[in-house]
PDB file of C-alpha atoms in Angstrom:
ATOM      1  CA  UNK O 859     -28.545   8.879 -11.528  1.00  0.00           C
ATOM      2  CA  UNK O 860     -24.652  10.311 -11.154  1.00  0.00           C
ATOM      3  CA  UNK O 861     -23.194   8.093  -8.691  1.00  0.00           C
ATOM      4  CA  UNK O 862     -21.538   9.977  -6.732  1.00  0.00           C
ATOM      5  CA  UNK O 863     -18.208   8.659  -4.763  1.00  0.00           C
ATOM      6  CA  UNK O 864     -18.035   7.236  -1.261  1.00  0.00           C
ATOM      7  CA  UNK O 865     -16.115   4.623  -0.636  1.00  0.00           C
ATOM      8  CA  UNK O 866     -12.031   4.006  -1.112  1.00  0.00           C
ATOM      9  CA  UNK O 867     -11.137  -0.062  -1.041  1.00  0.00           C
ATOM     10  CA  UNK O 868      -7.604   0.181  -1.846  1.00  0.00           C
ATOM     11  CA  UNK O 869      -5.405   2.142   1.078  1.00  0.00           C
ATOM     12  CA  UNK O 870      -2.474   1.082   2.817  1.00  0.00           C
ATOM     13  CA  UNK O 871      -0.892   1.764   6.213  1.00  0.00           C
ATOM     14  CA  UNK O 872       2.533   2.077   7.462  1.00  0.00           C
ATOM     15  CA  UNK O 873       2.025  -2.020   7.635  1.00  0.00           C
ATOM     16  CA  UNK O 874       3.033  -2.227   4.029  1.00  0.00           C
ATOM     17  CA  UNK O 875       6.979  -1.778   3.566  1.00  0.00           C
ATOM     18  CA  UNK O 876       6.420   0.614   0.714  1.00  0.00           C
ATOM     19  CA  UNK O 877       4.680   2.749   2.873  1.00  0.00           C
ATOM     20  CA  UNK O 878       7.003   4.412   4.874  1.00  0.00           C
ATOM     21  CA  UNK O 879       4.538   6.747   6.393  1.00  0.00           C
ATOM     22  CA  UNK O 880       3.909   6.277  10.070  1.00  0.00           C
ATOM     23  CA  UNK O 881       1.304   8.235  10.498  1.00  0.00           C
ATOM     24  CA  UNK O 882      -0.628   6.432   8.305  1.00  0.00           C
ATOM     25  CA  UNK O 883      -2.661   4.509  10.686  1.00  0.00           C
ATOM     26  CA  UNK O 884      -6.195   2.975  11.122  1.00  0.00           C
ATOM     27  CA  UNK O 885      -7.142   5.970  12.669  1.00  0.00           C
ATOM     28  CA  UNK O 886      -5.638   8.077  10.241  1.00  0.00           C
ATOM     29  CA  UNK O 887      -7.793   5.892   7.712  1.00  0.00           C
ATOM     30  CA  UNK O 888     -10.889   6.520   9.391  1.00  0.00           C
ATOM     31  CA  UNK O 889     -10.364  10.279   9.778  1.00  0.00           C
ATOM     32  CA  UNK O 890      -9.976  10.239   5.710  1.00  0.00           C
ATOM     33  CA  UNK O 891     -13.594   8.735   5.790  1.00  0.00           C
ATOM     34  CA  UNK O 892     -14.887  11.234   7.872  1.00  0.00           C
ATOM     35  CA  UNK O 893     -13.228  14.050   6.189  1.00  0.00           C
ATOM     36  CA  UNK O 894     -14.501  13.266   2.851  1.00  0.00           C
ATOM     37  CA  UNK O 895     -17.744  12.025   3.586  1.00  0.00           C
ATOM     38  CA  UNK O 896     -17.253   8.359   2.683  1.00  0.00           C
ATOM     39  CA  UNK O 897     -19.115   5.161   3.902  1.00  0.00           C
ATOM     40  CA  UNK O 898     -16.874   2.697   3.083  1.00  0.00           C
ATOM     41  CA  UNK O 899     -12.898   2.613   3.793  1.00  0.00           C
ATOM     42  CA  UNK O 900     -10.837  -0.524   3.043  1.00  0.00           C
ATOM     43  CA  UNK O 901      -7.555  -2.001   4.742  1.00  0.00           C
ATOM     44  CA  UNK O 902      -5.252  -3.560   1.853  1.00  0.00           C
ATOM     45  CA  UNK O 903      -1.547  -3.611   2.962  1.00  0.00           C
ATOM     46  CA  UNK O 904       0.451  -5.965   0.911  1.00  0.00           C
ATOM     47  CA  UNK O 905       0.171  -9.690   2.241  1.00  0.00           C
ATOM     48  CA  UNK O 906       1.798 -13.180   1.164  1.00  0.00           C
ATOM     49  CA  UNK O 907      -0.252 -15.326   3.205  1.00  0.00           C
ATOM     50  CA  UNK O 908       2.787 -18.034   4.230  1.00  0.00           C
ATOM     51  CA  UNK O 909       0.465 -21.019   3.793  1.00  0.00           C
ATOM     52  CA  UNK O 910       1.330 -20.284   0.351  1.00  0.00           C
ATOM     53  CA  UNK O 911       4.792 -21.570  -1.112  1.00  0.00           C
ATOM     54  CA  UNK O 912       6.349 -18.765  -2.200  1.00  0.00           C
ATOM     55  CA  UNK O 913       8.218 -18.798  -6.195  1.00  0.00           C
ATOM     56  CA  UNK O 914      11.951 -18.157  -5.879  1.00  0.00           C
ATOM     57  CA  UNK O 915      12.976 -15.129  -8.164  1.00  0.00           C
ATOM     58  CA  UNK O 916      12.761 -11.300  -8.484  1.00  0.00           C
ATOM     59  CA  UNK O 917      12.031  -9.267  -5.610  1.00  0.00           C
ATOM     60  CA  UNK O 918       9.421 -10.870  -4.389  1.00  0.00           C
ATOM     61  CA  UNK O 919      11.137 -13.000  -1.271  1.00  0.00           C
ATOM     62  CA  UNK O 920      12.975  -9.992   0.036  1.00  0.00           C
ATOM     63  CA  UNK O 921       9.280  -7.582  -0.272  1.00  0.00           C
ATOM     64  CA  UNK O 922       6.875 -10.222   0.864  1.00  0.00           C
ATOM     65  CA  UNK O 923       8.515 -12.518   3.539  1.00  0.00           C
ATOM     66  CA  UNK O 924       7.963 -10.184   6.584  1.00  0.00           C
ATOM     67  CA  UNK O 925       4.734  -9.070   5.353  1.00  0.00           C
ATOM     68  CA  UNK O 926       2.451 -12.407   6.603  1.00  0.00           C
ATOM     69  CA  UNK O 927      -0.604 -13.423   8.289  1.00  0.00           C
ATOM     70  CA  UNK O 928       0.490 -12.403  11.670  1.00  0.00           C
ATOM     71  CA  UNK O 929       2.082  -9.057  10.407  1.00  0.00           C
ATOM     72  CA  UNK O 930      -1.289  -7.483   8.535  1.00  0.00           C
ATOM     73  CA  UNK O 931      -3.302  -8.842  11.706  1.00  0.00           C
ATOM     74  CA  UNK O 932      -1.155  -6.692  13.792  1.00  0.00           C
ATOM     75  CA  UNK O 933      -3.456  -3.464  12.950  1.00  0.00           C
ATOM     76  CA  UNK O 934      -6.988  -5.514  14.171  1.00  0.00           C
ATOM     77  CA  UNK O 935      -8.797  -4.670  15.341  1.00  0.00           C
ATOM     78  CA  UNK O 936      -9.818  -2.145  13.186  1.00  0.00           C
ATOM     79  CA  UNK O 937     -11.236   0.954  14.991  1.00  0.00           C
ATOM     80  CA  UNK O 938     -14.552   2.097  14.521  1.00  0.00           C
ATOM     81  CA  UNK O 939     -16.876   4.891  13.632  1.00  0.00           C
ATOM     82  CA  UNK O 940     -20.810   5.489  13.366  1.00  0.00           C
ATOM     83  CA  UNK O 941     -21.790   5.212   9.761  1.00  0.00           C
ATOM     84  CA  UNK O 942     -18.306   3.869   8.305  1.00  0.00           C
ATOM     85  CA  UNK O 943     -17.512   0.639   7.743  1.00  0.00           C
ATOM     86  CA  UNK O 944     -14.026  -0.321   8.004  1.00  0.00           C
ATOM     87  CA  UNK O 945     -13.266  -3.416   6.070  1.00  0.00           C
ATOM     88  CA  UNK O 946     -10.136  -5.592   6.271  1.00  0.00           C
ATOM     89  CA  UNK O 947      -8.549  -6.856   3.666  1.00  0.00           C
ATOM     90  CA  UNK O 948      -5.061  -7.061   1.674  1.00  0.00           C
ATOM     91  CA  UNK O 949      -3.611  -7.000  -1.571  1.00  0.00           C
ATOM     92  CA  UNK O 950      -1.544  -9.944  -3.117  1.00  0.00           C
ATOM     93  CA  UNK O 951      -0.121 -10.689  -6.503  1.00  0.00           C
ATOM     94  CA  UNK O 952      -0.461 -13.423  -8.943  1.00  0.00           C
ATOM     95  CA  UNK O 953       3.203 -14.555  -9.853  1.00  0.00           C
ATOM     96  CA  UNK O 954       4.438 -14.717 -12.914  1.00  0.00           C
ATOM     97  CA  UNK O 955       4.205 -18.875 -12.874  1.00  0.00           C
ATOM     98  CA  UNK O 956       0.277 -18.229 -11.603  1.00  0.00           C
ATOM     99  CA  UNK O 957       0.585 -18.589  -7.948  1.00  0.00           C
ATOM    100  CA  UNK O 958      -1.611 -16.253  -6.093  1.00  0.00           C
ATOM    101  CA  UNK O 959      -0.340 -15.310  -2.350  1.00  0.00           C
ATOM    102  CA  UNK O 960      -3.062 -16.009  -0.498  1.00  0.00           C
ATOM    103  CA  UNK O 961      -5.073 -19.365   0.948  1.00  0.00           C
ATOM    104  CA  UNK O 962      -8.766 -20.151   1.032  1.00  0.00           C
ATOM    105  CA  UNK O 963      -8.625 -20.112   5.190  1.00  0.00           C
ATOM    106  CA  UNK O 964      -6.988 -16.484   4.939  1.00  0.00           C
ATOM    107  CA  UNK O 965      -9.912 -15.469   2.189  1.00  0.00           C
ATOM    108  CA  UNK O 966     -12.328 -16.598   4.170  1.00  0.00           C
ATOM    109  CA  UNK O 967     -10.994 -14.601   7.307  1.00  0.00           C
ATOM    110  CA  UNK O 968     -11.238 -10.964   5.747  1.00  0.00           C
ATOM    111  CA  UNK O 969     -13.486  -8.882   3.963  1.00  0.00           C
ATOM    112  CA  UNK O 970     -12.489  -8.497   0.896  1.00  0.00           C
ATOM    113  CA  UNK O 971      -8.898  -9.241  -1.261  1.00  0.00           C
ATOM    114  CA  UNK O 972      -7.490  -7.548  -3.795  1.00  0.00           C
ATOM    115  CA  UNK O 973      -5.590  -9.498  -6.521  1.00  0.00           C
ATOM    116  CA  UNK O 974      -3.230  -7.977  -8.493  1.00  0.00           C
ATOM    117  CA  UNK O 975      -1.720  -9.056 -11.967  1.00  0.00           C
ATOM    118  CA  UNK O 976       0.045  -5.905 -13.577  1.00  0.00           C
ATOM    119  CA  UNK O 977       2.817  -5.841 -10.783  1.00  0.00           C
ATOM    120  CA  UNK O 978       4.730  -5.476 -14.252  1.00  0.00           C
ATOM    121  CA  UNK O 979       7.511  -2.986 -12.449  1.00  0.00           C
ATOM    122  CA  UNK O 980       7.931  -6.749 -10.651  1.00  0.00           C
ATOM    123  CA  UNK O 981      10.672  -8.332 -13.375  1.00  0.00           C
ATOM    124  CA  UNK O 982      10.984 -12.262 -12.781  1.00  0.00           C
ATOM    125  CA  UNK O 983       7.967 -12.167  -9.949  1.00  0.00           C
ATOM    126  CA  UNK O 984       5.204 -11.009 -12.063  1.00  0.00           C
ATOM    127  CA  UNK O 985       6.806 -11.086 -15.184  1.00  0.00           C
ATOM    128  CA  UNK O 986       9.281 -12.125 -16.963  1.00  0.00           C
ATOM    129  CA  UNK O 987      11.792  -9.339 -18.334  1.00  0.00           C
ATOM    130  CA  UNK O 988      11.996 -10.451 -21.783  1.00  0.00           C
ATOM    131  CA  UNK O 989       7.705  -9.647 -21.709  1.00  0.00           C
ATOM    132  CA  UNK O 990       8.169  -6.733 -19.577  1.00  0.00           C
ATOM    133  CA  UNK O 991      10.500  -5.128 -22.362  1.00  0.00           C
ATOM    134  CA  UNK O 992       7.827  -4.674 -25.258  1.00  0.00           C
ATOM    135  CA  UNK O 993       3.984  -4.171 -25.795  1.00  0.00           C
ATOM    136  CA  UNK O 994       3.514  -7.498 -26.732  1.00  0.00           C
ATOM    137  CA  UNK O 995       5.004  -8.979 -24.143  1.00  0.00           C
ATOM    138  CA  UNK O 996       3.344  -7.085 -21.944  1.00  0.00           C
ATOM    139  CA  UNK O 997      -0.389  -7.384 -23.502  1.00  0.00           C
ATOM    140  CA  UNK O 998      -0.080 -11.183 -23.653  1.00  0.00           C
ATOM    141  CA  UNK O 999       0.977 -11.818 -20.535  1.00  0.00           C
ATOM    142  CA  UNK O1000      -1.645  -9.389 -19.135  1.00  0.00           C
ATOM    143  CA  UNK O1001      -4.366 -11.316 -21.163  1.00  0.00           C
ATOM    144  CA  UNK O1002      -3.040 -14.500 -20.017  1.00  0.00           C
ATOM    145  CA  UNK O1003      -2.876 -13.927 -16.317  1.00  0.00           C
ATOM    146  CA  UNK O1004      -6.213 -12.423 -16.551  1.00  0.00           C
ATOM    147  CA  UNK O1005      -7.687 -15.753 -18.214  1.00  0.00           C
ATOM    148  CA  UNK O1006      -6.077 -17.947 -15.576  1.00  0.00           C
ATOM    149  CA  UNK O1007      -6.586 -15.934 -12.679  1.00  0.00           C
ATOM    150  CA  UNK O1008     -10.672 -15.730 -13.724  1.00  0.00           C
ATOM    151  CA  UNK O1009     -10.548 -19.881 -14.164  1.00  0.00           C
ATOM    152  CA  UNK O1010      -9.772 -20.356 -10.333  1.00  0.00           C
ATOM    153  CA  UNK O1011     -12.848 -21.306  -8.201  1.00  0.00           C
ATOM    154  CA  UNK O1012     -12.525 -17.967  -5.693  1.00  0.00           C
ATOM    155  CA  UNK O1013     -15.001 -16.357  -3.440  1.00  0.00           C
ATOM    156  CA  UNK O1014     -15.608 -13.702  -6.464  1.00  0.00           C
ATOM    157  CA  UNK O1015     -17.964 -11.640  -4.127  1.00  0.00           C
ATOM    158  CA  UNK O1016     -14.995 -10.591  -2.043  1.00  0.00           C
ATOM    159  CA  UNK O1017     -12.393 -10.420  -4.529  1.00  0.00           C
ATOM    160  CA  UNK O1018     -11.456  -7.199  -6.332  1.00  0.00           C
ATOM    161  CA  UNK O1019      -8.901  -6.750  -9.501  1.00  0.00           C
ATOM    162  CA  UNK O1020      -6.664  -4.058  -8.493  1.00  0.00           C
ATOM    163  CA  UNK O1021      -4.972  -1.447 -10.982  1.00  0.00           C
ATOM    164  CA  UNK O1022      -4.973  -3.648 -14.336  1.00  0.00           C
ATOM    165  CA  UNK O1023      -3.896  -1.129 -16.353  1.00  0.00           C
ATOM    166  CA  UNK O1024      -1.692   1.974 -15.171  1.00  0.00           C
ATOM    167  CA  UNK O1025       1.896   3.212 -14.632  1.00  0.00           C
ATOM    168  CA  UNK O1026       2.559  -0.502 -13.313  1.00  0.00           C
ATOM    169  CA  UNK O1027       2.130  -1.564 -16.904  1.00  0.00           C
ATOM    170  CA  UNK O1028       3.557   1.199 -19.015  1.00  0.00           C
ATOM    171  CA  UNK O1029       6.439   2.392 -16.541  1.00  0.00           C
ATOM    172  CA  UNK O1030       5.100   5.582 -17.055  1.00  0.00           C
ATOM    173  CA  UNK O1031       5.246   6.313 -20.477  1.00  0.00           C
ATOM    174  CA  UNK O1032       1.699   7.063 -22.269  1.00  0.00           C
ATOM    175  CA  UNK O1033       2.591   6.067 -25.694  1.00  0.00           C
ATOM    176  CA  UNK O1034       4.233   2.535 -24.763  1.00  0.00           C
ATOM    177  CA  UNK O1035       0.816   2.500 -22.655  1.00  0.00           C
ATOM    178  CA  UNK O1036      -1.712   3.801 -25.248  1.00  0.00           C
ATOM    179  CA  UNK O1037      -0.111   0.746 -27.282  1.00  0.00           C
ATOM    180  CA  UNK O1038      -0.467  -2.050 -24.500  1.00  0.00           C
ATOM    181  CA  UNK O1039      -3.743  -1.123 -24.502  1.00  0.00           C
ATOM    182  CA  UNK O1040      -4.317  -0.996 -28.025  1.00  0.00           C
ATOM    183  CA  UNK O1041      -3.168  -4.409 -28.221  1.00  0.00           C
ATOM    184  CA  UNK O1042      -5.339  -6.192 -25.375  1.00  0.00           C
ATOM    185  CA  UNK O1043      -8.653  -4.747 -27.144  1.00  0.00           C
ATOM    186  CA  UNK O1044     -10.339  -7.296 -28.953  1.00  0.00           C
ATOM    187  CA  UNK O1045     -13.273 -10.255 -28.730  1.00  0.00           C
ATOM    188  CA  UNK O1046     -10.518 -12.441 -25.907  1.00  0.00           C
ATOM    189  CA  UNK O1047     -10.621  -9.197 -23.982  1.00  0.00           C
ATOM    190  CA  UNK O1048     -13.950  -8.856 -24.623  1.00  0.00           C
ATOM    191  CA  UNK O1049     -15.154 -12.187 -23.279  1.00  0.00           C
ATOM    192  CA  UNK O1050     -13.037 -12.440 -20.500  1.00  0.00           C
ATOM    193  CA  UNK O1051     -14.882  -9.006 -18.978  1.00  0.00           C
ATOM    194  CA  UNK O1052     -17.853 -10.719 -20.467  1.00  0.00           C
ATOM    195  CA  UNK O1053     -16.488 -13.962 -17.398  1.00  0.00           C
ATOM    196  CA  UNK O1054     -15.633 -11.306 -14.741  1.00  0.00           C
ATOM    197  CA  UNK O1055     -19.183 -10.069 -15.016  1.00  0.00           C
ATOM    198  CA  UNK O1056     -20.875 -13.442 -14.386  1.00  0.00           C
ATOM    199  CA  UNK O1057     -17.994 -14.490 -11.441  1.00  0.00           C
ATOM    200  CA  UNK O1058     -19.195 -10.861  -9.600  1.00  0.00           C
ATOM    201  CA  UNK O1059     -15.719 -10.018  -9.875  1.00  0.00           C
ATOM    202  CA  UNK O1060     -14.894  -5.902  -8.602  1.00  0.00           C
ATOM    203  CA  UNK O1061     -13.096  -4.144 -11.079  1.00  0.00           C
ATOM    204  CA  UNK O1062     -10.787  -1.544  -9.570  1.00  0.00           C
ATOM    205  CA  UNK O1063     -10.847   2.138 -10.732  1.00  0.00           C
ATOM    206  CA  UNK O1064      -7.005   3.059  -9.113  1.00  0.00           C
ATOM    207  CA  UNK O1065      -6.749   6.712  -9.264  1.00  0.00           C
ATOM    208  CA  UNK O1066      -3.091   6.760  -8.855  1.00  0.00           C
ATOM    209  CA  UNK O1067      -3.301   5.024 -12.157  1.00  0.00           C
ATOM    210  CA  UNK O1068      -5.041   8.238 -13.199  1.00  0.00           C
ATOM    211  CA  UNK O1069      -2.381  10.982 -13.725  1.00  0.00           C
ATOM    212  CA  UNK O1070      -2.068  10.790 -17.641  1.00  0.00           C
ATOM    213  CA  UNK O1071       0.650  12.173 -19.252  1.00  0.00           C
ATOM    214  CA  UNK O1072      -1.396  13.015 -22.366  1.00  0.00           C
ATOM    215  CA  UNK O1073      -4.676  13.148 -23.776  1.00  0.00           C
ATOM    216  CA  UNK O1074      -4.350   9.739 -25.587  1.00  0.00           C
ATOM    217  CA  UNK O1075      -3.385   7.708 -22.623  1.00  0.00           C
ATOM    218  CA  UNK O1076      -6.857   9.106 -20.800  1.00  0.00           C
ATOM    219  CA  UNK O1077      -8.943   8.162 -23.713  1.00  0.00           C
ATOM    220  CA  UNK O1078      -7.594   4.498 -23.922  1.00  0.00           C
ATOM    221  CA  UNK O1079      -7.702   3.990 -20.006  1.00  0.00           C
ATOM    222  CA  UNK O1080     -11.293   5.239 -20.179  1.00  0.00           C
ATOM    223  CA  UNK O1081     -12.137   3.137 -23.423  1.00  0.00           C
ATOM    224  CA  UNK O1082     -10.596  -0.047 -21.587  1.00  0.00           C
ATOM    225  CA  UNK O1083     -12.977   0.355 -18.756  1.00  0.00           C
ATOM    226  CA  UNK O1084     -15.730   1.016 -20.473  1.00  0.00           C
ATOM    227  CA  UNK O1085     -15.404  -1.818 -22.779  1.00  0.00           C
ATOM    228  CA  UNK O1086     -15.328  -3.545 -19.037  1.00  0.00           C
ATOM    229  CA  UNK O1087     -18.312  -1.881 -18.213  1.00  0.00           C
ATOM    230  CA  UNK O1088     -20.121  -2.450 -21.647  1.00  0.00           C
ATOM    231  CA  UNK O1089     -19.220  -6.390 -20.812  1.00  0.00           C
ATOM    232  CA  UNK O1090     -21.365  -5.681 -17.160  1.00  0.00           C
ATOM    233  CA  UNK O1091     -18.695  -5.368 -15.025  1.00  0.00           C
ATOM    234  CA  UNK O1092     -18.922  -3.706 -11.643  1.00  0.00           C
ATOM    235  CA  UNK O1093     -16.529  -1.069 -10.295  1.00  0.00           C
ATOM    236  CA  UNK O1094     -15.215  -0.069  -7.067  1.00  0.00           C
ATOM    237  CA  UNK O1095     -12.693   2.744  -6.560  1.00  0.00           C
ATOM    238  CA  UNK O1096      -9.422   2.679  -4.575  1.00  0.00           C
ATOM    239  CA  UNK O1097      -6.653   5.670  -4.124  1.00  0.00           C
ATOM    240  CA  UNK O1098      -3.963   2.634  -3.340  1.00  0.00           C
ATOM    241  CA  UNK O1099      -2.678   5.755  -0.705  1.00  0.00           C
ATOM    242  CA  UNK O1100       0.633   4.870   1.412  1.00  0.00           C
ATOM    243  CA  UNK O1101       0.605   8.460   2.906  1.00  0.00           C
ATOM    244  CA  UNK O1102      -2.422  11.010   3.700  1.00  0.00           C
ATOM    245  CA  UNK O1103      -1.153  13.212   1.120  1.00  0.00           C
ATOM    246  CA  UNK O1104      -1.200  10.600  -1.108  1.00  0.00           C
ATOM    247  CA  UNK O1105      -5.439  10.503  -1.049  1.00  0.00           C
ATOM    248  CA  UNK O1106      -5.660  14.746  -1.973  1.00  0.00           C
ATOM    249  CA  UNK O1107      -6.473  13.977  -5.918  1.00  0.00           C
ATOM    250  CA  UNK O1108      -8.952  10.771  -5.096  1.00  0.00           C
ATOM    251  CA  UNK O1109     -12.069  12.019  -5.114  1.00  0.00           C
ATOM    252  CA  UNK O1110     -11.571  14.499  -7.447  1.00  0.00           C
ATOM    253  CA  UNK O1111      -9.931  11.866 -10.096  1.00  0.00           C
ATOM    254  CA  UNK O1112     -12.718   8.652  -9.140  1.00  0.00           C
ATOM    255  CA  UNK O1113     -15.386  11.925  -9.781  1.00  0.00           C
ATOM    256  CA  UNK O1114     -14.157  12.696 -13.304  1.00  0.00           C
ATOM    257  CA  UNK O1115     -14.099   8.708 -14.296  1.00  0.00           C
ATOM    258  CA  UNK O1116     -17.372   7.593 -12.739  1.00  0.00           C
ATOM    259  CA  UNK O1117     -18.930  10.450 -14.919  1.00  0.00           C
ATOM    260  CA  UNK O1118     -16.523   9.721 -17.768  1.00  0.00           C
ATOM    261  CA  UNK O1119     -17.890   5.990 -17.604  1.00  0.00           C
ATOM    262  CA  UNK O1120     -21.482   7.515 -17.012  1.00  0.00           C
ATOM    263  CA  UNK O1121     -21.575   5.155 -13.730  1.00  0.00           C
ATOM    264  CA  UNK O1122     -24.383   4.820 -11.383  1.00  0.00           C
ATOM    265  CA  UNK O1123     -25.123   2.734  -8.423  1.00  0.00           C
ATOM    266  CA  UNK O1124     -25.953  -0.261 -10.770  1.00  0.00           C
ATOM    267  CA  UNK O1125     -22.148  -0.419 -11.779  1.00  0.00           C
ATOM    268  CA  UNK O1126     -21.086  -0.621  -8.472  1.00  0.00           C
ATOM    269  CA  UNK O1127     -19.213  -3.219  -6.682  1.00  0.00           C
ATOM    270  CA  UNK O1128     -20.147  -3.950  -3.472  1.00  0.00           C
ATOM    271  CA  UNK O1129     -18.989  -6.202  -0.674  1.00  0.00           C
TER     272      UNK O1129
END
């Protein structure tokens, strides 16, 4: 059966610097539920848990230093609505020398976690520039994160893979994209969704990744996922909204992939 949307895992509030939305609050959040009919809203503002040391280099210092355990914890509790859940979690990145911003206590204290390794806008954080400048560079380190980040012993049942593929990888140009993706198809792609699918690993469907500048980048984002799902993976969906205006294309855009994909409530990840 057509599964048929209602849930969003990745949204931030003004609590993430990039947000710069103040109305953009729990409440806000749970309003969006209730508006659209959803069952399931997540709370994933950007987090560097400071039990972790951070890497010195890039951006990430300056972005992530304020935004700690105590900061995030500042919007609990969550408020509360009959027939939504409201989940807490947080996104983090994986650093270009594999650390991952966030400790086994602080996993164990929220809901969920998403983990992100195509920060690729992130030069010397994420990535290094010299990858970040070509396809290659980019594919490779993409495939490599991937394989380390899947060889860590994490609570898989609460962890999701946010946006790993997208306008964070290609900087927003569909060809340079259509040819990362090109270029990360293959049998080590191929077994490494083959891993994620045994781990219980969520992959995210972003659909602020989903504005395609042509009709070439939408047939190799859909291909890539559904070589994920053809591997067994399971899905979950996620605007990554800042601002309430920001989550007026979601359903529309999770709609058109979860039927592109075919998807039904088998493929679904769920926390």
């Amino acid at each position: 059966m057509r599964y048929i949307i209602d849930h969003d895992l990745h949204i931030h509030s003004f609590g993430s610097m990039c947000s710069k939305a103040p109305e953009q609050t729990p409440a806000r959040i749970v309003q969006y539920a209730v508006d659209e009919g959803f069952t399931t809203v997540g709370l994933s503002d950007h987090f560097w848990d400071e039990l972790v040391p951070m890497p010195r280099g890039g951006w990430g210092p300056d972005f992530y230093t304020s935004q700690n355990w105590p900061h995030i914890c500042a919007q609990l509790p969550l408020p509360t609505r009959e027939g939504i859940r409201f989940l807490f979690g947080a996104e983090v990145d994986m650093t270009l020398d594999g650390t991952v911003g966030v400790s086994e206590e602080r996993l164990a204290q929220m809901d969920y976690c998403l983990i992100s390794i195509s920060h690729f806008h992130c030069t010397d954080f994420t990535i290094r520039a010299e990858d970040a400048a070509t396809a290659e560079g980019k594919a490779r380190v993409l495939l490599d994160k991937l394989e380390e980040l899947l060889s860590r012993p994490l609570p898989w049942h609460k962890i999701g893979l946010a946006h790993l593929v997208g306008q964070k990888v290609s900087g927003g140009d569909p060809d340079f994209h259509c040819e990362v993706l090109r270029l990360v198809q293959g049998e080590r792609l191929t077994g490494l969704f083959k891993k994620a699918a045994k781990l219980g690993v969520g992959i995210e469907l972003n659909t602020a990744t989903f504005s395609f500048g042509n009709d070439a980048e939408r047939e190799a984002v859909t291909a890539f996922y559904a070589h994920a799902k053809a591997c067994g993976c399971k899905f979950f969906f996620g605007s990554d909204a800042h601002a309430p205006f920001q989550w007026e294309h979601h359903k529309e855009r999770a709609q058109a992939m979860a039927d592109a994909l075919e998807l039904t409530e088998e493929d679904i990840f769920r926390l």
